[in-house]
PDB file of C-alpha atoms in Angstrom:
ATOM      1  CA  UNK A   1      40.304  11.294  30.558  1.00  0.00           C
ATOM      2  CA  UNK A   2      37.492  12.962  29.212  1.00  0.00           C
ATOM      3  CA  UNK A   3      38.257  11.785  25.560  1.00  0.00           C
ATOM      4  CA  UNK A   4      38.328   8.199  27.053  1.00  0.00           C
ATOM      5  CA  UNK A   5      34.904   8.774  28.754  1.00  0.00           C
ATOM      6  CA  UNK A   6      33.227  10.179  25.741  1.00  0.00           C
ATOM      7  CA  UNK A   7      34.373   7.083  23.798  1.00  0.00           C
ATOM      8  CA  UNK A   8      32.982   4.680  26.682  1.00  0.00           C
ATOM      9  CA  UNK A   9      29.170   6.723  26.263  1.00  0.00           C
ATOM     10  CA  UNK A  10      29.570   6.780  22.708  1.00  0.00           C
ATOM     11  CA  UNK A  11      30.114   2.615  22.607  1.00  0.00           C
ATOM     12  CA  UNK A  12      27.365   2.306  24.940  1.00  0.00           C
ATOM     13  CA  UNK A  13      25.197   4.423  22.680  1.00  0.00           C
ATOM     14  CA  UNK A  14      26.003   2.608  19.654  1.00  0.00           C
ATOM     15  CA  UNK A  15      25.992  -1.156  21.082  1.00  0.00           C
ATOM     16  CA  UNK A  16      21.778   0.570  22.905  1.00  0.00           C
ATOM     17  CA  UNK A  17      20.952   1.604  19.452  1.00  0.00           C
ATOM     18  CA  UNK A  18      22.222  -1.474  17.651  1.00  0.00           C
ATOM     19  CA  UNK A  19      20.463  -3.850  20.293  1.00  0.00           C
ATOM     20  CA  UNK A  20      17.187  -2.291  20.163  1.00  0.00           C
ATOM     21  CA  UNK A  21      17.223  -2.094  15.973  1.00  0.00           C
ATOM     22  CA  UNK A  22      18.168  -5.947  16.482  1.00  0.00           C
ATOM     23  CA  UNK A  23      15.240  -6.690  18.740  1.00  0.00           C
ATOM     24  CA  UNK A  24      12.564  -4.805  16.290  1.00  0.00           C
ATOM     25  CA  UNK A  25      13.967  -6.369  13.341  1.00  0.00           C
ATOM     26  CA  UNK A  26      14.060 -10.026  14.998  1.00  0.00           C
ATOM     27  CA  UNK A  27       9.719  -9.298  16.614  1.00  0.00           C
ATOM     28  CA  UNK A  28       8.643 -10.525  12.672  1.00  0.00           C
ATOM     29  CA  UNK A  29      10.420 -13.709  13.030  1.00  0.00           C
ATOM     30  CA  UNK A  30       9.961 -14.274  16.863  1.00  0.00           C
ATOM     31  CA  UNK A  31       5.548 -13.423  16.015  1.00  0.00           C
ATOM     32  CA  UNK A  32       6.118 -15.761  13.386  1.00  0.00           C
ATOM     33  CA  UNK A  33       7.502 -18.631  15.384  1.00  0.00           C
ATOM     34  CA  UNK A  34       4.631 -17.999  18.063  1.00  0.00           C
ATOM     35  CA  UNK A  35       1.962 -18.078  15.829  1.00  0.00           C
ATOM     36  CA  UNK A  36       2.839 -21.612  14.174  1.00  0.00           C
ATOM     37  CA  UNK A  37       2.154 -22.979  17.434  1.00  0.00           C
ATOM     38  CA  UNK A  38      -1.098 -21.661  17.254  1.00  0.00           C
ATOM     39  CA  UNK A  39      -4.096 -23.143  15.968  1.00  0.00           C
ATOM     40  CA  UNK A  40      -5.832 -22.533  12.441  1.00  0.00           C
ATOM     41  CA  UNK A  41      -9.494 -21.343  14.071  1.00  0.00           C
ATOM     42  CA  UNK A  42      -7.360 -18.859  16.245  1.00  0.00           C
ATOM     43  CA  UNK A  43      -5.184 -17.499  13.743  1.00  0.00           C
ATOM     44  CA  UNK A  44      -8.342 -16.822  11.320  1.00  0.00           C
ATOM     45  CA  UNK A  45     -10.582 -15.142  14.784  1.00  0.00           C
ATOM     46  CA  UNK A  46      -7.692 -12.737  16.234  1.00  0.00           C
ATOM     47  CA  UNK A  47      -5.087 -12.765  13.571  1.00  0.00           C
ATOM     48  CA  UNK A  48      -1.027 -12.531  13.913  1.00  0.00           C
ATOM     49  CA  UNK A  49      -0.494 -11.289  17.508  1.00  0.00           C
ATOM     50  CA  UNK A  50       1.708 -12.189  20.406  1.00  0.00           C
ATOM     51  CA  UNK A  51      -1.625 -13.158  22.773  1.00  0.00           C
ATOM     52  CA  UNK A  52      -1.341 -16.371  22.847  1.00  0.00           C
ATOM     53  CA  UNK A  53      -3.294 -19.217  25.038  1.00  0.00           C
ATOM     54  CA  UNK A  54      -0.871 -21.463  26.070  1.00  0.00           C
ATOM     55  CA  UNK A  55      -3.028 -23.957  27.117  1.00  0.00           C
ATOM     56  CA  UNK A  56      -4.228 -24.521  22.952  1.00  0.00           C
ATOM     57  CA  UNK A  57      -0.622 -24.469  21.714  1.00  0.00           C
ATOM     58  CA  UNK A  58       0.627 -27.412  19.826  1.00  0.00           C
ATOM     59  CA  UNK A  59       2.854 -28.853  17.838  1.00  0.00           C
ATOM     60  CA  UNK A  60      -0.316 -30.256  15.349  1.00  0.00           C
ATOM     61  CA  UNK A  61       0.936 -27.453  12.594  1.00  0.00           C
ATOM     62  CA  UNK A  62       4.368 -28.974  11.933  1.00  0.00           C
ATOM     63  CA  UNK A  63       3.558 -32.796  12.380  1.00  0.00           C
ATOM     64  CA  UNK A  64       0.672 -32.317   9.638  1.00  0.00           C
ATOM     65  CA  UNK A  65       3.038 -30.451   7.490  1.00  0.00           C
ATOM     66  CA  UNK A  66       5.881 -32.711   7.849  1.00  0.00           C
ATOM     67  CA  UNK A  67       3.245 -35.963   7.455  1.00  0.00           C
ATOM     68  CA  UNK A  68       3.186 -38.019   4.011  1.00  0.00           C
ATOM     69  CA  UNK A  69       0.062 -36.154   3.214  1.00  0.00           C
ATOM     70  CA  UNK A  70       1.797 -33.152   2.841  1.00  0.00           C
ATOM     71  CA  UNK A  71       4.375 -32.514  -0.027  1.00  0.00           C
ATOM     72  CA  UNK A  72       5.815 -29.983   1.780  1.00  0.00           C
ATOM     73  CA  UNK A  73       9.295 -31.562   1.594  1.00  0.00           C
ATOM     74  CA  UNK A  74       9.044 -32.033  -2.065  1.00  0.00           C
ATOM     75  CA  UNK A  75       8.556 -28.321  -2.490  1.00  0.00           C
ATOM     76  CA  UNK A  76      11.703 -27.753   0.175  1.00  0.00           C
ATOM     77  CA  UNK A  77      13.954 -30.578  -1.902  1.00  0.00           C
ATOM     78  CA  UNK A  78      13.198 -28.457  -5.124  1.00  0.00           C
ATOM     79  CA  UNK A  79      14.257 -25.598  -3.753  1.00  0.00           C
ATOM     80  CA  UNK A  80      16.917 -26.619  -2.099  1.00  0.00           C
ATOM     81  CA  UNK A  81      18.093 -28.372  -5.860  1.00  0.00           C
ATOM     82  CA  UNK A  82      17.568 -25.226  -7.962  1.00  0.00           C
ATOM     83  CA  UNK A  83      18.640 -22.646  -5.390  1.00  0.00           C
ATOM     84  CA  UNK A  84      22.317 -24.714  -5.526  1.00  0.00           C
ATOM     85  CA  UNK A  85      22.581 -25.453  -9.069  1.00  0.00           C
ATOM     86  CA  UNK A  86      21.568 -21.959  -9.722  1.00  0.00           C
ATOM     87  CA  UNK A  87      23.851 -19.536  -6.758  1.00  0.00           C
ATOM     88  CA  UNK A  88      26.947 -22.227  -8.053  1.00  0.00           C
ATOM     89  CA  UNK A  89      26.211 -21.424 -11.703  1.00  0.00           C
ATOM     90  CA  UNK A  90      25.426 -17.750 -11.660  1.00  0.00           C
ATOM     91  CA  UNK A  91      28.286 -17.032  -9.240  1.00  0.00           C
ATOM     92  CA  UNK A  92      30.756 -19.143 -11.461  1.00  0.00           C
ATOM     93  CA  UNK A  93      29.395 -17.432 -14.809  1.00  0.00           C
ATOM     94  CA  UNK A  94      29.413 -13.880 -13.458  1.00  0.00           C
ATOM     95  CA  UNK A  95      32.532 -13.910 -11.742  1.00  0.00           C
ATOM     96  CA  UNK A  96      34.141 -14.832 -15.443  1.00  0.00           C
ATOM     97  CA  UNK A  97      32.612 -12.136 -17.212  1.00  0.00           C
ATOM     98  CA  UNK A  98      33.306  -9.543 -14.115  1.00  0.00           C
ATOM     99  CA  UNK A  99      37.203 -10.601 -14.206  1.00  0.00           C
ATOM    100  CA  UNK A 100      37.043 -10.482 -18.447  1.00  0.00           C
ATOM    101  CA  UNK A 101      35.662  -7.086 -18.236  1.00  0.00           C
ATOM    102  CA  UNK A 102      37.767  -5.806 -14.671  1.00  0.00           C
ATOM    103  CA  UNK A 103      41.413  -7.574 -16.540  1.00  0.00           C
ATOM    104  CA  UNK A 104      41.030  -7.604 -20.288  1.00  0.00           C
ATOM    105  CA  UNK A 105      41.189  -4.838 -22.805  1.00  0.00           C
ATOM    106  CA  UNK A 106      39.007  -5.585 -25.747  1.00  0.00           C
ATOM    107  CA  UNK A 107      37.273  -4.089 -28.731  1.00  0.00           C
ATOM    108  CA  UNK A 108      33.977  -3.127 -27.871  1.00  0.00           C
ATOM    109  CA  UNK A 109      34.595  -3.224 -23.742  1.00  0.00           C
ATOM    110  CA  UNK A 110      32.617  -0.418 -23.173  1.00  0.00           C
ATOM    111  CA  UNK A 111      29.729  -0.580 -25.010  1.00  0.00           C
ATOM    112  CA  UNK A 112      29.230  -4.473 -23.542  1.00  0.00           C
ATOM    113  CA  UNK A 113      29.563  -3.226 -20.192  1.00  0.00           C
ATOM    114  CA  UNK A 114      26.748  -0.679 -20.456  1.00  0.00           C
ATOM    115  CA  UNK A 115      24.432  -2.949 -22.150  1.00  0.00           C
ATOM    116  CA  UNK A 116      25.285  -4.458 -18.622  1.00  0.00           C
ATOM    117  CA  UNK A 117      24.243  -1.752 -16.496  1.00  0.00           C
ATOM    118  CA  UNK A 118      21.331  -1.186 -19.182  1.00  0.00           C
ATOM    119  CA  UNK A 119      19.580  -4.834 -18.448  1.00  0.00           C
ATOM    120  CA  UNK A 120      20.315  -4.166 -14.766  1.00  0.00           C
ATOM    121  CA  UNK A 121      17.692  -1.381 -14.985  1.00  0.00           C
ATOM    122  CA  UNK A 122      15.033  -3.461 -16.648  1.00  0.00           C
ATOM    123  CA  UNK A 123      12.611  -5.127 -14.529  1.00  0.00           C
ATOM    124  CA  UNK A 124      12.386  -8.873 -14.764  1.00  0.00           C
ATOM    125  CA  UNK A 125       8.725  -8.972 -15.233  1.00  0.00           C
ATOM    126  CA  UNK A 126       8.827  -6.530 -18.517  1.00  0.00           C
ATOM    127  CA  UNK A 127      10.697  -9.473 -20.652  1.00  0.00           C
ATOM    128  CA  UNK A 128       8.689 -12.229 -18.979  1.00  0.00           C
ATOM    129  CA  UNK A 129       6.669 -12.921 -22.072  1.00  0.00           C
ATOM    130  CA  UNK A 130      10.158 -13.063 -24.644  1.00  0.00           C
ATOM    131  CA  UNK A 131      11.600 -15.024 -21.502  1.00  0.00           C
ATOM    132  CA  UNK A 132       8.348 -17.461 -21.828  1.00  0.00           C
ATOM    133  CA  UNK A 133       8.400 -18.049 -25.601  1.00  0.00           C
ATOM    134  CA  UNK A 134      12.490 -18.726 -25.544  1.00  0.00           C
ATOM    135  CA  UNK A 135      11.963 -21.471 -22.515  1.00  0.00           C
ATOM    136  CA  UNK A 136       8.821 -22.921 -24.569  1.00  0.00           C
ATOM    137  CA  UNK A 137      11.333 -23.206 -28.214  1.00  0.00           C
ATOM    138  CA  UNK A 138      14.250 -24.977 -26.408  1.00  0.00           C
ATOM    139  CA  UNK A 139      11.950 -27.127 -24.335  1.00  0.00           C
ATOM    140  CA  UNK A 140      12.742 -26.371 -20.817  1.00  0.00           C
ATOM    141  CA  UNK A 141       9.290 -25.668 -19.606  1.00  0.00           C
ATOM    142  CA  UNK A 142       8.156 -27.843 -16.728  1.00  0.00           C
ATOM    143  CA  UNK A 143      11.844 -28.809 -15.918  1.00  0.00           C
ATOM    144  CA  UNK A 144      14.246 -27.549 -13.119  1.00  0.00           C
ATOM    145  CA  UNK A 145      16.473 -26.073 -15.714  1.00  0.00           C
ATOM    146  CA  UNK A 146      13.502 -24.017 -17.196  1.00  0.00           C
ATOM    147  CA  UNK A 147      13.808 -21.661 -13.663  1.00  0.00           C
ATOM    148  CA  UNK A 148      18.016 -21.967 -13.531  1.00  0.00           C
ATOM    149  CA  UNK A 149      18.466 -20.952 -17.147  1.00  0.00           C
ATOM    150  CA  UNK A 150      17.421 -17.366 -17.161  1.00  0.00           C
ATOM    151  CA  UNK A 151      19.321 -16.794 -13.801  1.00  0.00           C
ATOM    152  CA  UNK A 152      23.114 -18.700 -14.891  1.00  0.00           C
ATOM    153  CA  UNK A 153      24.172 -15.418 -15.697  1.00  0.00           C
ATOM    154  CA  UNK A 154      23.369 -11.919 -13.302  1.00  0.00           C
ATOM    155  CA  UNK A 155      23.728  -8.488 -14.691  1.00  0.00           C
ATOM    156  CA  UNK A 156      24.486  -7.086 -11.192  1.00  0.00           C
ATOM    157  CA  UNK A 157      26.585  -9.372  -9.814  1.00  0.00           C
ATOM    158  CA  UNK A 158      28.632  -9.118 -13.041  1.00  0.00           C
ATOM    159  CA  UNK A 159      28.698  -6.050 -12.653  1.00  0.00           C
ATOM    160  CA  UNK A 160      29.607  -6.386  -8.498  1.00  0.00           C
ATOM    161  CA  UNK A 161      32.504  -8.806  -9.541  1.00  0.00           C
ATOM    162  CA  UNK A 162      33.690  -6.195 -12.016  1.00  0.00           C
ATOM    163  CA  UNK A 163      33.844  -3.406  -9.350  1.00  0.00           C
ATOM    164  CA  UNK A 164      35.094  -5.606  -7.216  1.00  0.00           C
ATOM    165  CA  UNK A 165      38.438  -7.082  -9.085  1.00  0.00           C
ATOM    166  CA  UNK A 166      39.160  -3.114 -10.428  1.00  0.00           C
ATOM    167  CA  UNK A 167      40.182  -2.968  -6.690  1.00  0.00           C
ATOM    168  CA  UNK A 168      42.817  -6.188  -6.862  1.00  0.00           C
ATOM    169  CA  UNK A 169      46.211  -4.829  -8.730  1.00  0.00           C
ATOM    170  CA  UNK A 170      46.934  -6.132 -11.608  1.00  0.00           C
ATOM    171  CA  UNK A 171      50.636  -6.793 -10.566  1.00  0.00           C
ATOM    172  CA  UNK A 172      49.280 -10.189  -9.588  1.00  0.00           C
ATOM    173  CA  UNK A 173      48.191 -11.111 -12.987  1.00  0.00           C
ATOM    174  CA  UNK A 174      51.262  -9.836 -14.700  1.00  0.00           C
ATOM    175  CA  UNK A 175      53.471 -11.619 -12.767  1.00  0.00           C
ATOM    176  CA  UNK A 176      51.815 -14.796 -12.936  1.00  0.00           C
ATOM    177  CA  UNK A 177      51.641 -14.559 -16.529  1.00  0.00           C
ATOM    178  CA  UNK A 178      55.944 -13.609 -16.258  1.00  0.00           C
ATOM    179  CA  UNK A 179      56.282 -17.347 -14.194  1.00  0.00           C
ATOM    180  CA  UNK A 180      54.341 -18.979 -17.534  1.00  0.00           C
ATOM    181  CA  UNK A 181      51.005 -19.897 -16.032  1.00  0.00           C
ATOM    182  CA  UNK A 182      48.073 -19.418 -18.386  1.00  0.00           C
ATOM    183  CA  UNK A 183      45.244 -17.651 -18.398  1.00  0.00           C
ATOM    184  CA  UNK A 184      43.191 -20.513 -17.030  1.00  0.00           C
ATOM    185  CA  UNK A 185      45.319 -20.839 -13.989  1.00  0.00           C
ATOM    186  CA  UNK A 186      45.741 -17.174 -13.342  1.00  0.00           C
ATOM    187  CA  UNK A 187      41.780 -17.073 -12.842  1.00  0.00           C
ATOM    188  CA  UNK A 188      41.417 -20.552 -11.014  1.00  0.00           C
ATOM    189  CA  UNK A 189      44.454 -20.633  -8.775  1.00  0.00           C
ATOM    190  CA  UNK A 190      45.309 -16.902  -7.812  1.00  0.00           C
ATOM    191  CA  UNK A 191      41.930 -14.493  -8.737  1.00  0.00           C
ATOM    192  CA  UNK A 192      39.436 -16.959  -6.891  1.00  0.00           C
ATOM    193  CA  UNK A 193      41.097 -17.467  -3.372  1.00  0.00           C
ATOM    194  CA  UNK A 194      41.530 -13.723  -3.901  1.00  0.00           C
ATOM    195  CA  UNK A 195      37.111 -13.359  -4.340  1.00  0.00           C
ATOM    196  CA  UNK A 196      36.066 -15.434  -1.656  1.00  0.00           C
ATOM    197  CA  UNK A 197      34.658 -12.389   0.439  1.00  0.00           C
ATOM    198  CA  UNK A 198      33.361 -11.495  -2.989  1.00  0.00           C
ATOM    199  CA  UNK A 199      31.590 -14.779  -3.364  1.00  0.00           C
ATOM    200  CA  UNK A 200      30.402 -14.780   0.178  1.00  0.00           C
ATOM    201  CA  UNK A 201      28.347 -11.525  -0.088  1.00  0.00           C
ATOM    202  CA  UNK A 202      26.830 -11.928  -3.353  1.00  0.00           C
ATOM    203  CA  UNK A 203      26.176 -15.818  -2.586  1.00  0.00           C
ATOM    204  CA  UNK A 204      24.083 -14.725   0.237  1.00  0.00           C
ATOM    205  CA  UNK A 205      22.347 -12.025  -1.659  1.00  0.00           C
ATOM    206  CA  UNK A 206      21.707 -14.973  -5.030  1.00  0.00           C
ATOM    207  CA  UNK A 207      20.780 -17.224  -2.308  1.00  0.00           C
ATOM    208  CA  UNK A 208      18.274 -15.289  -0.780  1.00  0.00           C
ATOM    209  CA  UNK A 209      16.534 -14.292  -4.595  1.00  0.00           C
ATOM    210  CA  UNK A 210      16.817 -17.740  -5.677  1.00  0.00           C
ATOM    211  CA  UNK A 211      15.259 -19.265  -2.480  1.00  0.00           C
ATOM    212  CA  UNK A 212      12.654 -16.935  -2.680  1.00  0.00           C
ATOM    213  CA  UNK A 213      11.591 -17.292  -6.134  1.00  0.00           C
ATOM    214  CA  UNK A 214       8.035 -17.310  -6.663  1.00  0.00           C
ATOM    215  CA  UNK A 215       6.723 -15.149 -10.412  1.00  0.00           C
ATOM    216  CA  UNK A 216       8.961 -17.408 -12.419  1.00  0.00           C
ATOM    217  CA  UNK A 217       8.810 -20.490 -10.877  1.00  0.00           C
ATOM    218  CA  UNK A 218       5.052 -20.375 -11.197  1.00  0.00           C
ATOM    219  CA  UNK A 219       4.987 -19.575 -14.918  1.00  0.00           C
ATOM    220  CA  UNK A 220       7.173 -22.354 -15.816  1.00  0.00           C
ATOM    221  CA  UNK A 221       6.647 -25.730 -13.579  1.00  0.00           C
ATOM    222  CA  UNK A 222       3.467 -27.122 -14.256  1.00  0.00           C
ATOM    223  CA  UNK A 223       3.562 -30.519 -12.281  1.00  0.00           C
ATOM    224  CA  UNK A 224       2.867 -30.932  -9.077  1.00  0.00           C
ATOM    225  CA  UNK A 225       5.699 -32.928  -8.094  1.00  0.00           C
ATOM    226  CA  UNK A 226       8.249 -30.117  -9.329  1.00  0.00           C
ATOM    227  CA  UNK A 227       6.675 -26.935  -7.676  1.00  0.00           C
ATOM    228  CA  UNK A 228       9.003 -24.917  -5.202  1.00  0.00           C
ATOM    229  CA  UNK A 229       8.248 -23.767  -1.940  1.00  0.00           C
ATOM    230  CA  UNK A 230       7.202 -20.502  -2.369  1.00  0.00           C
ATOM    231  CA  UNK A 231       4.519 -21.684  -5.030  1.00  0.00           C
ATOM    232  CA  UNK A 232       3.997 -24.593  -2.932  1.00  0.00           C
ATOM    233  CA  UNK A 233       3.126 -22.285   0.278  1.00  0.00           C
ATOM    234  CA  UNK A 234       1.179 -20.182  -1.749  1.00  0.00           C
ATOM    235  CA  UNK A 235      -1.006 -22.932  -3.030  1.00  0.00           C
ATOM    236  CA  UNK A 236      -1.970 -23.561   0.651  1.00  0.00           C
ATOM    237  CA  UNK A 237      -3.946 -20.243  -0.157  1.00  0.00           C
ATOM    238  CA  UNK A 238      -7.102 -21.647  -2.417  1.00  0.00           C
ATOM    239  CA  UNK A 239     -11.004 -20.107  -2.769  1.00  0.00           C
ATOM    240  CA  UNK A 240     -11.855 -23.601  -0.800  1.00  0.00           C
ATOM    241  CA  UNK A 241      -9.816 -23.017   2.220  1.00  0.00           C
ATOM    242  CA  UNK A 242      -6.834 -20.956   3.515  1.00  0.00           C
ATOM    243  CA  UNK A 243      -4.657 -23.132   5.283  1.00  0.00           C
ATOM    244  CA  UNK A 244      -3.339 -20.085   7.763  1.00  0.00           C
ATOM    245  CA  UNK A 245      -1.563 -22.284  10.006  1.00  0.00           C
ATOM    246  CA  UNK A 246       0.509 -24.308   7.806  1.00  0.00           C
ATOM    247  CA  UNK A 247       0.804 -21.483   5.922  1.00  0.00           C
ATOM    248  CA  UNK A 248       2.746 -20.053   8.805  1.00  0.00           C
ATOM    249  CA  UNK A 249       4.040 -23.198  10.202  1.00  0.00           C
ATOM    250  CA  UNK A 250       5.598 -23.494   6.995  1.00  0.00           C
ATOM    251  CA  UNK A 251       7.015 -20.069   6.276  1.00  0.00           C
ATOM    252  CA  UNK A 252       8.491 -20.551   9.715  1.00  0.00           C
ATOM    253  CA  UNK A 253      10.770 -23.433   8.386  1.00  0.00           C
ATOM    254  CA  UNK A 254      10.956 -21.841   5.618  1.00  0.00           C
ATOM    255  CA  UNK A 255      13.359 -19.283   6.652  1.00  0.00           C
ATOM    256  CA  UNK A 256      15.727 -21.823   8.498  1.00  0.00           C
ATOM    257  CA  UNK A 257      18.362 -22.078   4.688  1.00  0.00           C
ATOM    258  CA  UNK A 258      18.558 -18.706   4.626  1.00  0.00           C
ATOM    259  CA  UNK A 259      19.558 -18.065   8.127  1.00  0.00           C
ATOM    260  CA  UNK A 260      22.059 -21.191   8.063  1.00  0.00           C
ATOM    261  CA  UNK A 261      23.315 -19.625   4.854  1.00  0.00           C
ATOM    262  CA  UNK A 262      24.124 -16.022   6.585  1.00  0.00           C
ATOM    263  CA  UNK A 263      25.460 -17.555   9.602  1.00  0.00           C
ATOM    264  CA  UNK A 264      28.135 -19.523   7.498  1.00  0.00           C
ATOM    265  CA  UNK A 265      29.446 -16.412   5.627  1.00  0.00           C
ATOM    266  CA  UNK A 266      28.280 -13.196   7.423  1.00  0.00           C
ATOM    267  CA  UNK A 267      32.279 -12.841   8.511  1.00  0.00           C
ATOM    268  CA  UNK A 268      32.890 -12.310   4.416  1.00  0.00           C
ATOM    269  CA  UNK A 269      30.232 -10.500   4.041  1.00  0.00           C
ATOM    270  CA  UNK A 270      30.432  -7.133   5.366  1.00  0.00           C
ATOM    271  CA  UNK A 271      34.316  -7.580   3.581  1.00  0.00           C
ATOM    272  CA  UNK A 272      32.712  -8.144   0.165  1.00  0.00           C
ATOM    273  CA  UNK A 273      30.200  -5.780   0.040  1.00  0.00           C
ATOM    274  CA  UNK A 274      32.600  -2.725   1.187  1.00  0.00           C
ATOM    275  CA  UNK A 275      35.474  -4.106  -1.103  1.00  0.00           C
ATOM    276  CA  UNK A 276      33.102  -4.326  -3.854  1.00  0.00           C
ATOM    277  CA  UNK A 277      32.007  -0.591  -4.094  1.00  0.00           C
ATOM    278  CA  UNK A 278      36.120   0.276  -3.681  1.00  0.00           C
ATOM    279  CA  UNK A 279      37.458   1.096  -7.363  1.00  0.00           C
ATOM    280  CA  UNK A 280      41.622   0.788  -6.703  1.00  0.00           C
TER     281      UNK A 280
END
């Protein structure tokens, strides 16, 4: 009985702790929301606060940024383009390299794998300027593919699929290679359905970097009609003018991808990211 009891307080503890740590996590978000209702002369007198007059709230924030004078959904439609193409490619590209380095035994295996884990500790902005001169010689700047390029292939999630298919045996492979299927079909049609809680976690987390691009991005597009939304919000920010409320009413939206994305594959995720740091 008393083991029983101390379980019920302990689950009551845990689910009190949990609920509050929700709650202050979600006040960012739920001040954000409020505030985009708010007009642009109150948000630049009192600041971000939760005091709001409810009587001057309005929905003149969104309609302005969603009207034809605003390219805000140019800016959303970019990112929406390059954040696919780019989570589809570097997913697809890393997961082949993880599986040749987690399933093959080559020449050379190790030494590749920590020039892996070497790039993984360089900072992106220290090989900006090398980055800048490659994209200006093959002609990508000022193009989509200029900001997807550098990204197709991720040192960490390489090196996350790696860890990751260490933990699958390799019984799998061996026998499918005994019933005469080749290589290309061992990867496609028995090591993917196996990653798709591996795919789910680090699509969120390449999601969420590639959505919320903005150094990059800004170096390469120079047209107006190609910017992203995190460049595009930021340009709302000019010595003329800040645009505080659309700035907010637009961050607001903003975040609406990224929570439909986590919704869709938060019951993978957890899966993935413990299975991931398991070495079988």
């Amino acid at each position: 009985m008393k083991s029983s009891w101390k379980k019920k307080v302990q689950s009551v503890l845990l689910v009190t702790i949990f609920s509050i740590a929700a709650f202050l996590l979600l006040l960012p978000l739920l001040l954000l929301a409020v505030s985009s209702l708010r007009p642009g002369s109150d948000l630049m007198r009192n600041g971000l606060n939760f005091s709001i007059d409810w009587a001057y709230a309005n929905l003149d924030n969104y309609r302005y940024l969603f009207s034809a004078a605003n390219p805000y959904f140019t800016w959303y439609k970019n990112s929406l383009v390059i954040t696919v193409v780019q989570v589809f490619l570097a997913l697809f590209l890393s997961a082949c390299v993880g599986y040749g380095f987690a399933m093959y035994n080559f020449k050379g295996k190790n030494i590749f794998f920590m020039a892996v884990l070497l790039v993984m500790m360089i900072p992106t902005e220290v090989i900006l300027l090398p980055l800048y001169r490659l994209t200006i010689k093959i002609g990508a700047m000022d193009s989509m593919w200029g900001i997807i390029l550098p990204y197709m292939v991720i040192p960490m999630l390489v090196f996350f699929f790696r860890q990751y298919l260490t933990g699958i045996p390799k019984d799998f492979v061996d026998s499918a290679r005994v019933d005469g299927c080749s290589e290309y079909g061992i990867f496609f049609r028995i090591m993917l359905p196996l990653m798709k809680p591996s795919f789910a976690a680090m699509g969120i987390y390449q999601g969420m970097q590639s959505w919320n691009n903005f150094l990059w991005p800004m170096i390469v597009i120079r047209s107006a009609d190609k910017i992203t939304l995190p460049v595009g919000l930021q340009s709302l920010m000019s010595p003329y003018g800040n645009n505080y409320d659309i700035l907010v009413a637009g961050s607001c939206f903003a975040i609406v991808p990224v929570l439909i994305l986590f919704v869709c594959f938060q019951s993978y995720f957890v899966e993935g990211m413990t299975a991931g740091g398991v070495k079988g």
